[in-house]
Amino acid sequence: MTTTLVLGGTGKSGRRIAARLGHIARLGSRRGAPPFDWDDPATWPAALDGVSAVYISYYPDVSFPGAAEQVGAVARTAVTHGAQRLVLLSGRGEPDAEPAEDAVRAAGVDWTILRCSWFMQNFSEHFLLQPVLDGVIALPAADVAEPFLDVDDLADVAAAALTRPGHAGRTYELTGPRLITFADAAAELSRATGREIRYQRLTSEQYATAAADAGLPAEEIEPLTELFTRVLDGHNAHLTEDVARVLDRPARDFADYARDAAATGVWAR
Ligand SMILES: NC(=O)c1ccc[n+]([C@@H]2O[C@H](COP(=O)([O-])OP(=O)(O)OC[C@H]3O[C@@H](n4cnc5c(N)ncnc54)[C@H](OP(=O)(O)O)[C@@H]3O)[C@@H](O)[C@H]2O)c1
């Protein structure tokens, strides 16, 4: 049987993919055994030993400076350790993520790129959880629509790309089935939680100040603020059929995500 290293294996997409792969998955993170640390190349050979495939979820963000170099170095190390298949989690409509994609394509083995829209789970498992609990989602996003993606759909697509034939050399653009604005998302979350949650549009400067006040590390504030401004300007406001094409079923809707996440109690006061 083949072993698949799932980087970000304790994160939003990685833990779902590891669950789908079962015993063939090896968790790749600082909490893995052996541990994998992006910032400590000495940890890479043991984590990659004997793997035939790698799911690459870079942290903190595949479009940040330095990501392509680290992703490329891990991809090349994976190949020297015998990996024959690489699947990269990338960002949709993000030119700054393309060098990392190219680094994976250049590694010399089968590759699949998953360009993903914003995750729905950012509202329940990531940096938008506290704003939802507080009732105000404040971001520097224009009033544009985004086709939010359910991470469970990403995990199903990634598991297919890692284990089944027919996905090598493909660059998929993964979106949800519906375009919604952050104000629409707040309305869906209000319905699902039974509490009022509203969206407040900030300027980039206001967001950077709020992020600093909230304790976000200084080196992450500028690229993150820039990312919001660049990605959420409307150029991604169109849907694709790639989830349905790969999975032979429709992508999950935001309302279904919100209902199921609310039922877990994650937004309970
Ligand atoms: N969030 C979105 O909406 C979205 C959309 C499109 C693309 N993406 C891309 O998805 C990728 C992952 O982002 P995410 O928000 O989904 O994060 P995430 O995977 O939910 O969480 C972070 C993961 O990275 C691991 N990690 C953190 N620091 C690490 C380090 N130094 N070395 C090794 N592992 C480390 C964590 O494990 P340990 O703490 O156990 O080490 C955890 O498994 C990014 O490249 C981002 O660009 C995100």
PDB file of C-alpha atoms and ligand atoms in Angstrom:
ATOM      1  CA  MET A   1       0.000   0.000   0.000  1.00  0.00           C
ATOM      2  CA  THR A   2       1.166   3.555  -0.653  1.00  0.00           C
ATOM      3  CA  THR A   3       1.859   6.165   2.010  1.00  0.00           C
ATOM      4  CA  THR A   4       0.651   9.732   1.446  1.00  0.00           C
ATOM      5  CA  LEU A   5       2.127  12.612   3.424  1.00  0.00           C
ATOM      6  CA  VAL A   6      -0.612  15.154   4.140  1.00  0.00           C
ATOM      7  CA  LEU A   7       0.987  18.512   4.885  1.00  0.00           C
ATOM      8  CA  GLY A   8      -1.177  20.772   7.030  1.00  0.00           C
ATOM      9  CA  GLY A   9      -2.530  17.437   8.253  1.00  0.00           C
ATOM     10  CA  THR A  10      -3.959  18.995  11.411  1.00  0.00           C
ATOM     11  CA  GLY A  11      -5.473  21.963   9.531  1.00  0.00           C
ATOM     12  CA  LYS A  12      -8.799  22.577   7.809  1.00  0.00           C
ATOM     13  CA  SER A  13      -8.210  20.668   4.582  1.00  0.00           C
ATOM     14  CA  GLY A  14      -5.429  18.314   5.728  1.00  0.00           C
ATOM     15  CA  ARG A  15      -7.308  16.644   8.558  1.00  0.00           C
ATOM     16  CA  ARG A  16     -10.319  16.014   6.329  1.00  0.00           C
ATOM     17  CA  ILE A  17      -8.090  14.522   3.621  1.00  0.00           C
ATOM     18  CA  ALA A  18      -6.246  12.342   6.154  1.00  0.00           C
ATOM     19  CA  ALA A  19      -9.616  11.061   7.404  1.00  0.00           C
ATOM     20  CA  ARG A  20     -10.618  10.133   3.853  1.00  0.00           C
ATOM     21  CA  LEU A  21      -7.303   8.373   3.135  1.00  0.00           C
ATOM     22  CA  GLY A  22      -7.346   6.411   6.410  1.00  0.00           C
ATOM     23  CA  HIS A  23      -4.327   4.250   7.171  1.00  0.00           C
ATOM     24  CA  ILE A  24      -2.333   5.361   4.109  1.00  0.00           C
ATOM     25  CA  ALA A  25      -2.167   8.953   5.419  1.00  0.00           C
ATOM     26  CA  ARG A  26       0.810  10.291   7.371  1.00  0.00           C
ATOM     27  CA  LEU A  27       0.157  13.608   9.124  1.00  0.00           C
ATOM     28  CA  GLY A  28       2.624  16.286   8.079  1.00  0.00           C
ATOM     29  CA  SER A  29       2.743  19.072  10.636  1.00  0.00           C
ATOM     30  CA  ARG A  30       4.756  20.145  13.629  1.00  0.00           C
ATOM     31  CA  ARG A  31       2.521  17.823  15.659  1.00  0.00           C
ATOM     32  CA  GLY A  32       3.070  14.862  13.313  1.00  0.00           C
ATOM     33  CA  ALA A  33       5.168  11.800  14.109  1.00  0.00           C
ATOM     34  CA  PRO A  34       7.753  12.354  12.785  1.00  0.00           C
ATOM     35  CA  PRO A  35       7.179  16.117  12.856  1.00  0.00           C
ATOM     36  CA  PHE A  36       7.312  18.244   9.700  1.00  0.00           C
ATOM     37  CA  ASP A  37       8.208  21.938   9.998  1.00  0.00           C
ATOM     38  CA  TRP A  38       8.279  24.225   6.950  1.00  0.00           C
ATOM     39  CA  ASP A  39      10.871  26.336   8.745  1.00  0.00           C
ATOM     40  CA  ASP A  40      13.168  23.435   9.625  1.00  0.00           C
ATOM     41  CA  PRO A  41      14.336  21.504   6.511  1.00  0.00           C
ATOM     42  CA  ALA A  42      16.094  19.008   8.798  1.00  0.00           C
ATOM     43  CA  THR A  43      12.612  17.602   9.590  1.00  0.00           C
ATOM     44  CA  TRP A  44      11.682  17.011   5.927  1.00  0.00           C
ATOM     45  CA  PRO A  45      13.572  13.766   5.059  1.00  0.00           C
ATOM     46  CA  ALA A  46      12.070  11.713   7.906  1.00  0.00           C
ATOM     47  CA  ALA A  47       8.556  12.992   7.162  1.00  0.00           C
ATOM     48  CA  LEU A  48       8.991  12.201   3.456  1.00  0.00           C
ATOM     49  CA  ASP A  49      10.659   8.826   3.918  1.00  0.00           C
ATOM     50  CA  GLY A  50       8.824   6.137   1.940  1.00  0.00           C
ATOM     51  CA  VAL A  51       5.956   8.293   0.693  1.00  0.00           C
ATOM     52  CA  SER A  52       4.520   7.843  -2.785  1.00  0.00           C
ATOM     53  CA  ALA A  53       2.318  10.950  -2.802  1.00  0.00           C
ATOM     54  CA  VAL A  54       2.209  14.314  -1.008  1.00  0.00           C
ATOM     55  CA  TYR A  55      -0.650  16.757  -0.403  1.00  0.00           C
ATOM     56  CA  ILE A  56       0.993  20.164  -0.081  1.00  0.00           C
ATOM     57  CA  SER A  57      -0.844  22.771   1.975  1.00  0.00           C
ATOM     58  CA  TYR A  58       1.590  25.587   2.664  1.00  0.00           C
ATOM     59  CA  TYR A  59       1.444  27.721   5.789  1.00  0.00           C
ATOM     60  CA  PRO A  60       0.759  30.596   6.305  1.00  0.00           C
ATOM     61  CA  ASP A  61      -0.262  31.337   2.699  1.00  0.00           C
ATOM     62  CA  VAL A  62       0.809  29.974  -0.669  1.00  0.00           C
ATOM     63  CA  SER A  63       0.875  33.515  -2.121  1.00  0.00           C
ATOM     64  CA  PHE A  64       3.137  35.024   0.550  1.00  0.00           C
ATOM     65  CA  PRO A  65       6.781  35.914  -0.183  1.00  0.00           C
ATOM     66  CA  GLY A  66       9.056  32.879   0.142  1.00  0.00           C
ATOM     67  CA  ALA A  67       6.262  30.318  -0.363  1.00  0.00           C
ATOM     68  CA  ALA A  68       7.378  29.233  -3.844  1.00  0.00           C
ATOM     69  CA  GLU A  69      10.943  28.596  -2.691  1.00  0.00           C
ATOM     70  CA  GLN A  70       9.819  26.458   0.261  1.00  0.00           C
ATOM     71  CA  VAL A  71       7.150  24.597  -1.702  1.00  0.00           C
ATOM     72  CA  GLY A  72       9.657  23.910  -4.489  1.00  0.00           C
ATOM     73  CA  ALA A  73      12.280  22.668  -2.047  1.00  0.00           C
ATOM     74  CA  VAL A  74       9.800  20.305  -0.373  1.00  0.00           C
ATOM     75  CA  ALA A  75       8.535  19.076  -3.758  1.00  0.00           C
ATOM     76  CA  ARG A  76      12.064  18.284  -4.916  1.00  0.00           C
ATOM     77  CA  THR A  77      12.911  16.566  -1.616  1.00  0.00           C
ATOM     78  CA  ALA A  78       9.709  14.531  -1.904  1.00  0.00           C
ATOM     79  CA  VAL A  79      10.698  13.343  -5.379  1.00  0.00           C
ATOM     80  CA  THR A  80      14.175  12.339  -4.243  1.00  0.00           C
ATOM     81  CA  HIS A  81      12.466  10.258  -1.534  1.00  0.00           C
ATOM     82  CA  GLY A  82      10.316   8.455  -4.110  1.00  0.00           C
ATOM     83  CA  ALA A  83       7.107  10.485  -4.330  1.00  0.00           C
ATOM     84  CA  GLN A  84       5.402  10.087  -7.708  1.00  0.00           C
ATOM     85  CA  ARG A  85       2.385  12.340  -7.193  1.00  0.00           C
ATOM     86  CA  LEU A  86       2.074  15.867  -5.781  1.00  0.00           C
ATOM     87  CA  VAL A  87      -1.195  17.712  -5.121  1.00  0.00           C
ATOM     88  CA  LEU A  88      -0.918  21.413  -4.259  1.00  0.00           C
ATOM     89  CA  LEU A  89      -3.541  23.524  -2.491  1.00  0.00           C
ATOM     90  CA  SER A  90      -3.389  26.902  -4.220  1.00  0.00           C
ATOM     91  CA  GLY A  91      -5.438  30.086  -4.267  1.00  0.00           C
ATOM     92  CA  ARG A  92      -7.890  30.965  -7.049  1.00  0.00           C
ATOM     93  CA  GLY A  93      -7.199  34.122  -9.025  1.00  0.00           C
ATOM     94  CA  GLU A  94      -3.988  34.779  -7.129  1.00  0.00           C
ATOM     95  CA  PRO A  95      -1.037  35.538  -9.439  1.00  0.00           C
ATOM     96  CA  ASP A  96       1.270  35.541  -6.414  1.00  0.00           C
ATOM     97  CA  ALA A  97       0.458  31.861  -5.849  1.00  0.00           C
ATOM     98  CA  GLU A  98       1.505  30.865  -9.366  1.00  0.00           C
ATOM     99  CA  PRO A  99       5.270  30.593  -8.668  1.00  0.00           C
ATOM    100  CA  ALA A 100       4.505  27.905  -6.051  1.00  0.00           C
ATOM    101  CA  GLU A 101       2.332  26.102  -8.627  1.00  0.00           C
ATOM    102  CA  ASP A 102       5.161  26.269 -11.161  1.00  0.00           C
ATOM    103  CA  ALA A 103       7.601  24.884  -8.590  1.00  0.00           C
ATOM    104  CA  VAL A 104       5.369  21.829  -8.110  1.00  0.00           C
ATOM    105  CA  ARG A 105       4.918  21.355 -11.881  1.00  0.00           C
ATOM    106  CA  ALA A 106       8.716  21.505 -12.295  1.00  0.00           C
ATOM    107  CA  ALA A 107       9.419  18.754  -9.752  1.00  0.00           C
ATOM    108  CA  GLY A 108       9.244  16.122 -12.497  1.00  0.00           C
ATOM    109  CA  VAL A 109       6.410  13.847 -11.296  1.00  0.00           C
ATOM    110  CA  ASP A 110       2.605  13.763 -11.647  1.00  0.00           C
ATOM    111  CA  TRP A 111       1.016  16.918 -10.260  1.00  0.00           C
ATOM    112  CA  THR A 112      -2.440  18.346  -9.680  1.00  0.00           C
ATOM    113  CA  ILE A 113      -3.092  21.958  -8.700  1.00  0.00           C
ATOM    114  CA  LEU A 114      -6.224  22.811  -6.699  1.00  0.00           C
ATOM    115  CA  ARG A 115      -6.925  26.546  -6.986  1.00  0.00           C
ATOM    116  CA  CYS A 116      -9.463  27.187  -4.268  1.00  0.00           C
ATOM    117  CA  SER A 117     -11.920  29.968  -3.538  1.00  0.00           C
ATOM    118  CA  TRP A 118     -12.333  31.278  -0.019  1.00  0.00           C
ATOM    119  CA  PHE A 119     -13.195  28.499   2.425  1.00  0.00           C
ATOM    120  CA  MET A 120     -16.606  28.544   4.087  1.00  0.00           C
ATOM    121  CA  GLN A 121     -14.891  27.062   7.150  1.00  0.00           C
ATOM    122  CA  ASN A 122     -12.993  30.345   7.712  1.00  0.00           C
ATOM    123  CA  PHE A 123     -16.205  31.355   9.539  1.00  0.00           C
ATOM    124  CA  SER A 124     -16.186  28.359  11.888  1.00  0.00           C
ATOM    125  CA  GLU A 125     -12.605  27.068  12.120  1.00  0.00           C
ATOM    126  CA  HIS A 126     -10.392  30.050  11.405  1.00  0.00           C
ATOM    127  CA  PHE A 127      -9.935  33.788  11.717  1.00  0.00           C
ATOM    128  CA  LEU A 128     -13.606  34.673  11.126  1.00  0.00           C
ATOM    129  CA  LEU A 129     -14.900  32.476  13.984  1.00  0.00           C
ATOM    130  CA  GLN A 130     -14.473  35.166  16.647  1.00  0.00           C
ATOM    131  CA  PRO A 131     -16.086  37.871  14.469  1.00  0.00           C
ATOM    132  CA  VAL A 132     -19.102  35.576  13.945  1.00  0.00           C
ATOM    133  CA  LEU A 133     -19.322  35.058  17.718  1.00  0.00           C
ATOM    134  CA  ASP A 134     -19.047  38.835  18.209  1.00  0.00           C
ATOM    135  CA  GLY A 135     -21.770  39.478  15.602  1.00  0.00           C
ATOM    136  CA  VAL A 136     -19.679  41.714  13.319  1.00  0.00           C
ATOM    137  CA  ILE A 137     -17.576  40.524  10.379  1.00  0.00           C
ATOM    138  CA  ALA A 138     -15.347  43.475   9.499  1.00  0.00           C
ATOM    139  CA  LEU A 139     -13.147  43.112   6.408  1.00  0.00           C
ATOM    140  CA  PRO A 140     -11.635  45.305   3.684  1.00  0.00           C
ATOM    141  CA  ALA A 141     -13.690  43.538   0.985  1.00  0.00           C
ATOM    142  CA  ALA A 142     -15.604  45.462  -1.654  1.00  0.00           C
ATOM    143  CA  ASP A 143     -19.289  44.568  -2.091  1.00  0.00           C
ATOM    144  CA  VAL A 144     -18.313  41.819  -4.488  1.00  0.00           C
ATOM    145  CA  ALA A 145     -19.451  38.233  -4.597  1.00  0.00           C
ATOM    146  CA  GLU A 146     -17.178  35.285  -3.832  1.00  0.00           C
ATOM    147  CA  PRO A 147     -17.999  31.633  -4.641  1.00  0.00           C
ATOM    148  CA  PHE A 148     -17.152  30.317  -1.140  1.00  0.00           C
ATOM    149  CA  LEU A 149     -15.947  26.686  -1.186  1.00  0.00           C
ATOM    150  CA  ASP A 150     -16.796  24.002   1.365  1.00  0.00           C
ATOM    151  CA  VAL A 151     -13.533  22.418   2.556  1.00  0.00           C
ATOM    152  CA  ASP A 152     -15.274  19.025   2.508  1.00  0.00           C
ATOM    153  CA  ASP A 153     -15.567  19.416  -1.280  1.00  0.00           C
ATOM    154  CA  LEU A 154     -11.881  20.325  -1.501  1.00  0.00           C
ATOM    155  CA  ALA A 155     -11.035  17.245   0.598  1.00  0.00           C
ATOM    156  CA  ASP A 156     -13.080  14.967  -1.672  1.00  0.00           C
ATOM    157  CA  VAL A 157     -11.370  16.380  -4.771  1.00  0.00           C
ATOM    158  CA  ALA A 158      -7.910  16.142  -3.176  1.00  0.00           C
ATOM    159  CA  ALA A 159      -8.503  12.545  -2.078  1.00  0.00           C
ATOM    160  CA  ALA A 160      -9.511  11.684  -5.654  1.00  0.00           C
ATOM    161  CA  ALA A 161      -6.428  13.411  -7.081  1.00  0.00           C
ATOM    162  CA  LEU A 162      -4.160  11.616  -4.590  1.00  0.00           C
ATOM    163  CA  THR A 163      -5.548   8.124  -5.055  1.00  0.00           C
ATOM    164  CA  ARG A 164      -7.259   7.788  -8.435  1.00  0.00           C
ATOM    165  CA  PRO A 165      -6.074   8.078 -12.031  1.00  0.00           C
ATOM    166  CA  GLY A 166      -7.088  10.866 -14.399  1.00  0.00           C
ATOM    167  CA  HIS A 167      -6.044  13.972 -12.465  1.00  0.00           C
ATOM    168  CA  ALA A 168      -2.343  14.277 -13.366  1.00  0.00           C
ATOM    169  CA  GLY A 169      -1.420  17.489 -15.168  1.00  0.00           C
ATOM    170  CA  ARG A 170      -4.733  19.157 -14.236  1.00  0.00           C
ATOM    171  CA  THR A 171      -5.210  22.598 -12.708  1.00  0.00           C
ATOM    172  CA  TYR A 172      -8.661  22.689 -11.120  1.00  0.00           C
ATOM    173  CA  GLU A 173     -10.501  25.841 -10.093  1.00  0.00           C
ATOM    174  CA  LEU A 174     -12.692  24.876  -7.157  1.00  0.00           C
ATOM    175  CA  THR A 175     -15.680  27.033  -6.233  1.00  0.00           C
ATOM    176  CA  GLY A 176     -18.934  26.609  -4.403  1.00  0.00           C
ATOM    177  CA  PRO A 177     -22.208  26.565  -6.349  1.00  0.00           C
ATOM    178  CA  ARG A 178     -23.288  30.162  -5.596  1.00  0.00           C
ATOM    179  CA  LEU A 179     -21.829  33.649  -5.617  1.00  0.00           C
ATOM    180  CA  ILE A 180     -22.382  35.427  -2.323  1.00  0.00           C
ATOM    181  CA  THR A 181     -21.147  38.675  -0.837  1.00  0.00           C
ATOM    182  CA  PHE A 182     -19.895  38.934   2.738  1.00  0.00           C
ATOM    183  CA  ALA A 183     -23.194  40.652   3.563  1.00  0.00           C
ATOM    184  CA  ASP A 184     -25.058  37.613   2.118  1.00  0.00           C
ATOM    185  CA  ALA A 185     -22.806  35.305   4.144  1.00  0.00           C
ATOM    186  CA  ALA A 186     -23.594  37.292   7.306  1.00  0.00           C
ATOM    187  CA  ALA A 187     -27.322  36.931   6.545  1.00  0.00           C
ATOM    188  CA  GLU A 188     -26.954  33.140   6.071  1.00  0.00           C
ATOM    189  CA  LEU A 189     -25.020  32.912   9.332  1.00  0.00           C
ATOM    190  CA  SER A 190     -27.717  34.964  11.091  1.00  0.00           C
ATOM    191  CA  ARG A 191     -30.358  32.524   9.842  1.00  0.00           C
ATOM    192  CA  ALA A 192     -28.317  29.485  10.897  1.00  0.00           C
ATOM    193  CA  THR A 193     -27.423  30.815  14.352  1.00  0.00           C
ATOM    194  CA  GLY A 194     -30.624  32.703  15.144  1.00  0.00           C
ATOM    195  CA  ARG A 195     -28.539  35.755  16.103  1.00  0.00           C
ATOM    196  CA  GLU A 196     -27.863  38.959  14.201  1.00  0.00           C
ATOM    197  CA  ILE A 197     -24.490  38.890  12.430  1.00  0.00           C
ATOM    198  CA  ARG A 198     -23.651  41.811  10.183  1.00  0.00           C
ATOM    199  CA  TYR A 199     -20.928  42.672   7.706  1.00  0.00           C
ATOM    200  CA  GLN A 200     -18.959  45.889   8.073  1.00  0.00           C
ATOM    201  CA  ARG A 201     -16.773  47.060   5.220  1.00  0.00           C
ATOM    202  CA  LEU A 202     -13.410  48.488   6.340  1.00  0.00           C
ATOM    203  CA  THR A 203     -10.714  50.371   4.507  1.00  0.00           C
ATOM    204  CA  SER A 204      -7.364  48.563   4.249  1.00  0.00           C
ATOM    205  CA  GLU A 205      -5.926  50.964   6.840  1.00  0.00           C
ATOM    206  CA  GLN A 206      -8.776  50.296   9.285  1.00  0.00           C
ATOM    207  CA  TYR A 207      -8.335  46.540   8.830  1.00  0.00           C
ATOM    208  CA  ALA A 208      -4.557  46.694   9.403  1.00  0.00           C
ATOM    209  CA  THR A 209      -5.087  48.666  12.626  1.00  0.00           C
ATOM    210  CA  ALA A 210      -7.782  46.254  13.831  1.00  0.00           C
ATOM    211  CA  ALA A 211      -5.579  43.238  13.023  1.00  0.00           C
ATOM    212  CA  ALA A 212      -2.671  44.735  14.979  1.00  0.00           C
ATOM    213  CA  ASP A 213      -4.998  45.469  17.929  1.00  0.00           C
ATOM    214  CA  ALA A 214      -6.178  41.836  17.771  1.00  0.00           C
ATOM    215  CA  GLY A 215      -2.570  40.656  18.118  1.00  0.00           C
ATOM    216  CA  LEU A 216      -1.892  39.380  14.587  1.00  0.00           C
ATOM    217  CA  PRO A 217       1.896  39.127  14.037  1.00  0.00           C
ATOM    218  CA  ALA A 218       3.211  42.277  12.325  1.00  0.00           C
ATOM    219  CA  GLU A 219       4.814  40.328   9.449  1.00  0.00           C
ATOM    220  CA  GLU A 220       1.416  38.799   8.532  1.00  0.00           C
ATOM    221  CA  ILE A 221      -0.665  41.987   8.617  1.00  0.00           C
ATOM    222  CA  GLU A 222       0.607  43.611   5.430  1.00  0.00           C
ATOM    223  CA  PRO A 223       0.441  40.534   3.153  1.00  0.00           C
ATOM    224  CA  LEU A 224      -2.951  39.592   4.596  1.00  0.00           C
ATOM    225  CA  THR A 225      -4.406  43.078   4.108  1.00  0.00           C
ATOM    226  CA  GLU A 226      -3.004  43.134   0.592  1.00  0.00           C
ATOM    227  CA  LEU A 227      -4.446  39.667  -0.068  1.00  0.00           C
ATOM    228  CA  PHE A 228      -7.977  40.746   0.923  1.00  0.00           C
ATOM    229  CA  THR A 229      -7.789  43.859  -1.198  1.00  0.00           C
ATOM    230  CA  ARG A 230      -6.397  41.986  -4.209  1.00  0.00           C
ATOM    231  CA  VAL A 231      -8.458  38.786  -4.093  1.00  0.00           C
ATOM    232  CA  LEU A 232     -11.749  40.390  -3.105  1.00  0.00           C
ATOM    233  CA  ASP A 233     -11.967  42.979  -5.881  1.00  0.00           C
ATOM    234  CA  GLY A 234     -14.523  41.090  -7.970  1.00  0.00           C
ATOM    235  CA  HIS A 235     -12.236  39.318 -10.450  1.00  0.00           C
ATOM    236  CA  ASN A 236     -13.129  35.939  -8.907  1.00  0.00           C
ATOM    237  CA  ALA A 237     -16.875  36.551  -9.045  1.00  0.00           C
ATOM    238  CA  HIS A 238     -17.708  33.690 -11.373  1.00  0.00           C
ATOM    239  CA  LEU A 239     -18.407  30.000 -10.827  1.00  0.00           C
ATOM    240  CA  THR A 240     -16.734  26.891 -12.182  1.00  0.00           C
ATOM    241  CA  GLU A 241     -18.002  23.321 -12.550  1.00  0.00           C
ATOM    242  CA  ASP A 242     -14.762  21.613 -11.506  1.00  0.00           C
ATOM    243  CA  VAL A 243     -16.071  20.258  -8.173  1.00  0.00           C
ATOM    244  CA  ALA A 244     -19.064  18.697  -9.905  1.00  0.00           C
ATOM    245  CA  ARG A 245     -16.909  17.402 -12.761  1.00  0.00           C
ATOM    246  CA  VAL A 246     -14.461  15.616 -10.452  1.00  0.00           C
ATOM    247  CA  LEU A 247     -16.988  14.386  -7.876  1.00  0.00           C
ATOM    248  CA  ASP A 248     -19.989  13.777 -10.108  1.00  0.00           C
ATOM    249  CA  ARG A 249     -22.205  15.668  -7.663  1.00  0.00           C
ATOM    250  CA  PRO A 250     -22.895  19.364  -7.033  1.00  0.00           C
ATOM    251  CA  ALA A 251     -20.673  21.466  -4.794  1.00  0.00           C
ATOM    252  CA  ARG A 252     -22.095  22.133  -1.308  1.00  0.00           C
ATOM    253  CA  ASP A 253     -24.016  25.336  -0.757  1.00  0.00           C
ATOM    254  CA  PHE A 254     -23.226  27.925   1.918  1.00  0.00           C
ATOM    255  CA  ALA A 255     -26.655  27.487   3.534  1.00  0.00           C
ATOM    256  CA  ASP A 256     -26.006  23.744   4.046  1.00  0.00           C
ATOM    257  CA  TYR A 257     -22.560  24.475   5.469  1.00  0.00           C
ATOM    258  CA  ALA A 258     -23.981  27.106   7.855  1.00  0.00           C
ATOM    259  CA  ARG A 259     -26.781  24.787   9.029  1.00  0.00           C
ATOM    260  CA  ASP A 260     -24.390  21.868   9.675  1.00  0.00           C
ATOM    261  CA  ALA A 261     -21.739  24.031  11.368  1.00  0.00           C
ATOM    262  CA  ALA A 262     -24.401  25.613  13.617  1.00  0.00           C
ATOM    263  CA  ALA A 263     -25.550  22.120  14.626  1.00  0.00           C
ATOM    264  CA  THR A 264     -22.044  21.333  15.948  1.00  0.00           C
ATOM    265  CA  GLY A 265     -22.409  24.174  18.484  1.00  0.00           C
ATOM    266  CA  VAL A 266     -19.329  26.023  17.233  1.00  0.00           C
ATOM    267  CA  TRP A 267     -21.247  29.340  17.185  1.00  0.00           C
ATOM    268  CA  ALA A 268     -23.112  28.770  20.462  1.00  0.00           C
ATOM    269  CA  ARG A 269     -22.562  31.526  22.984  1.00  0.00           C
TER     270      ARG A 269
HETATM  271  N1  LIG B   1      -8.353  29.764   4.113  1.00  0.00           N
HETATM  272  C1  LIG B   1      -8.778  29.927   2.850  1.00  0.00           C
HETATM  273  O1  LIG B   1      -9.884  30.432   2.573  1.00  0.00           O
HETATM  274  C2  LIG B   1      -7.885  29.488   1.719  1.00  0.00           C
HETATM  275  C3  LIG B   1      -8.383  29.529   0.397  1.00  0.00           C
HETATM  276  C4  LIG B   1      -7.550  29.116  -0.656  1.00  0.00           C
HETATM  277  C5  LIG B   1      -6.264  28.666  -0.377  1.00  0.00           C
HETATM  278  N2  LIG B   1      -5.823  28.646   0.926  1.00  0.00           N
HETATM  279  C6  LIG B   1      -4.459  28.175   1.192  1.00  0.00           C
HETATM  280  O2  LIG B   1      -4.530  27.097   2.123  1.00  0.00           O
HETATM  281  C7  LIG B   1      -3.264  26.973   2.797  1.00  0.00           C
HETATM  282  C8  LIG B   1      -3.541  26.597   4.241  1.00  0.00           C
HETATM  283  O3  LIG B   1      -4.262  27.615   4.864  1.00  0.00           O
HETATM  284  P1  LIG B   1      -5.411  27.295   5.870  1.00  0.00           P
HETATM  285  O4  LIG B   1      -6.000  28.595   6.268  1.00  0.00           O
HETATM  286  O5  LIG B   1      -6.348  26.252   5.333  1.00  0.00           O
HETATM  287  O6  LIG B   1      -4.607  26.694   7.131  1.00  0.00           O
HETATM  288  P2  LIG B   1      -4.849  25.307   7.864  1.00  0.00           P
HETATM  289  O7  LIG B   1      -4.397  24.221   6.968  1.00  0.00           O
HETATM  290  O8  LIG B   1      -6.226  25.218   8.427  1.00  0.00           O
HETATM  291  O9  LIG B   1      -3.951  25.354   9.208  1.00  0.00           O
HETATM  292  C9  LIG B   1      -2.614  25.359   9.325  1.00  0.00           C
HETATM  293  C10 LIG B   1      -1.916  23.984   9.191  1.00  0.00           C
HETATM  294  O10 LIG B   1      -0.562  24.269   8.923  1.00  0.00           O
HETATM  295  C11 LIG B   1       0.244  23.632   9.886  1.00  0.00           C
HETATM  296  N3  LIG B   1       1.409  24.471  10.164  1.00  0.00           N
HETATM  297  C12 LIG B   1       1.438  25.732  10.665  1.00  0.00           C
HETATM  298  N4  LIG B   1       2.713  26.165  10.757  1.00  0.00           N
HETATM  299  C13 LIG B   1       3.488  25.156  10.291  1.00  0.00           C
HETATM  300  C14 LIG B   1       4.891  24.981  10.125  1.00  0.00           C
HETATM  301  N5  LIG B   1       5.774  25.939  10.456  1.00  0.00           N
HETATM  302  N6  LIG B   1       5.334  23.811   9.611  1.00  0.00           N
HETATM  303  C15 LIG B   1       4.464  22.808   9.284  1.00  0.00           C
HETATM  304  N7  LIG B   1       3.136  22.921   9.394  1.00  0.00           N
HETATM  305  C16 LIG B   1       2.657  24.078   9.905  1.00  0.00           C
HETATM  306  C17 LIG B   1      -0.630  23.427  11.103  1.00  0.00           C
HETATM  307  O11 LIG B   1      -0.191  22.297  11.829  1.00  0.00           O
HETATM  308  P3  LIG B   1       0.635  22.334  13.209  1.00  0.00           P
HETATM  309  O12 LIG B   1       0.167  23.529  13.994  1.00  0.00           O
HETATM  310  O13 LIG B   1       0.265  21.012  13.807  1.00  0.00           O
HETATM  311  O14 LIG B   1       2.071  22.419  12.803  1.00  0.00           O
HETATM  312  C18 LIG B   1      -1.967  23.129  10.438  1.00  0.00           C
HETATM  313  O15 LIG B   1      -2.026  21.756  10.085  1.00  0.00           O
HETATM  314  C19 LIG B   1      -2.535  28.300   2.580  1.00  0.00           C
HETATM  315  O16 LIG B   1      -1.446  28.098   1.704  1.00  0.00           O
HETATM  316  C20 LIG B   1      -3.567  29.196   1.901  1.00  0.00           C
HETATM  317  O17 LIG B   1      -2.971  30.060   0.966  1.00  0.00           O
HETATM  318  C21 LIG B   1      -6.593  29.025   1.960  1.00  0.00           C
END
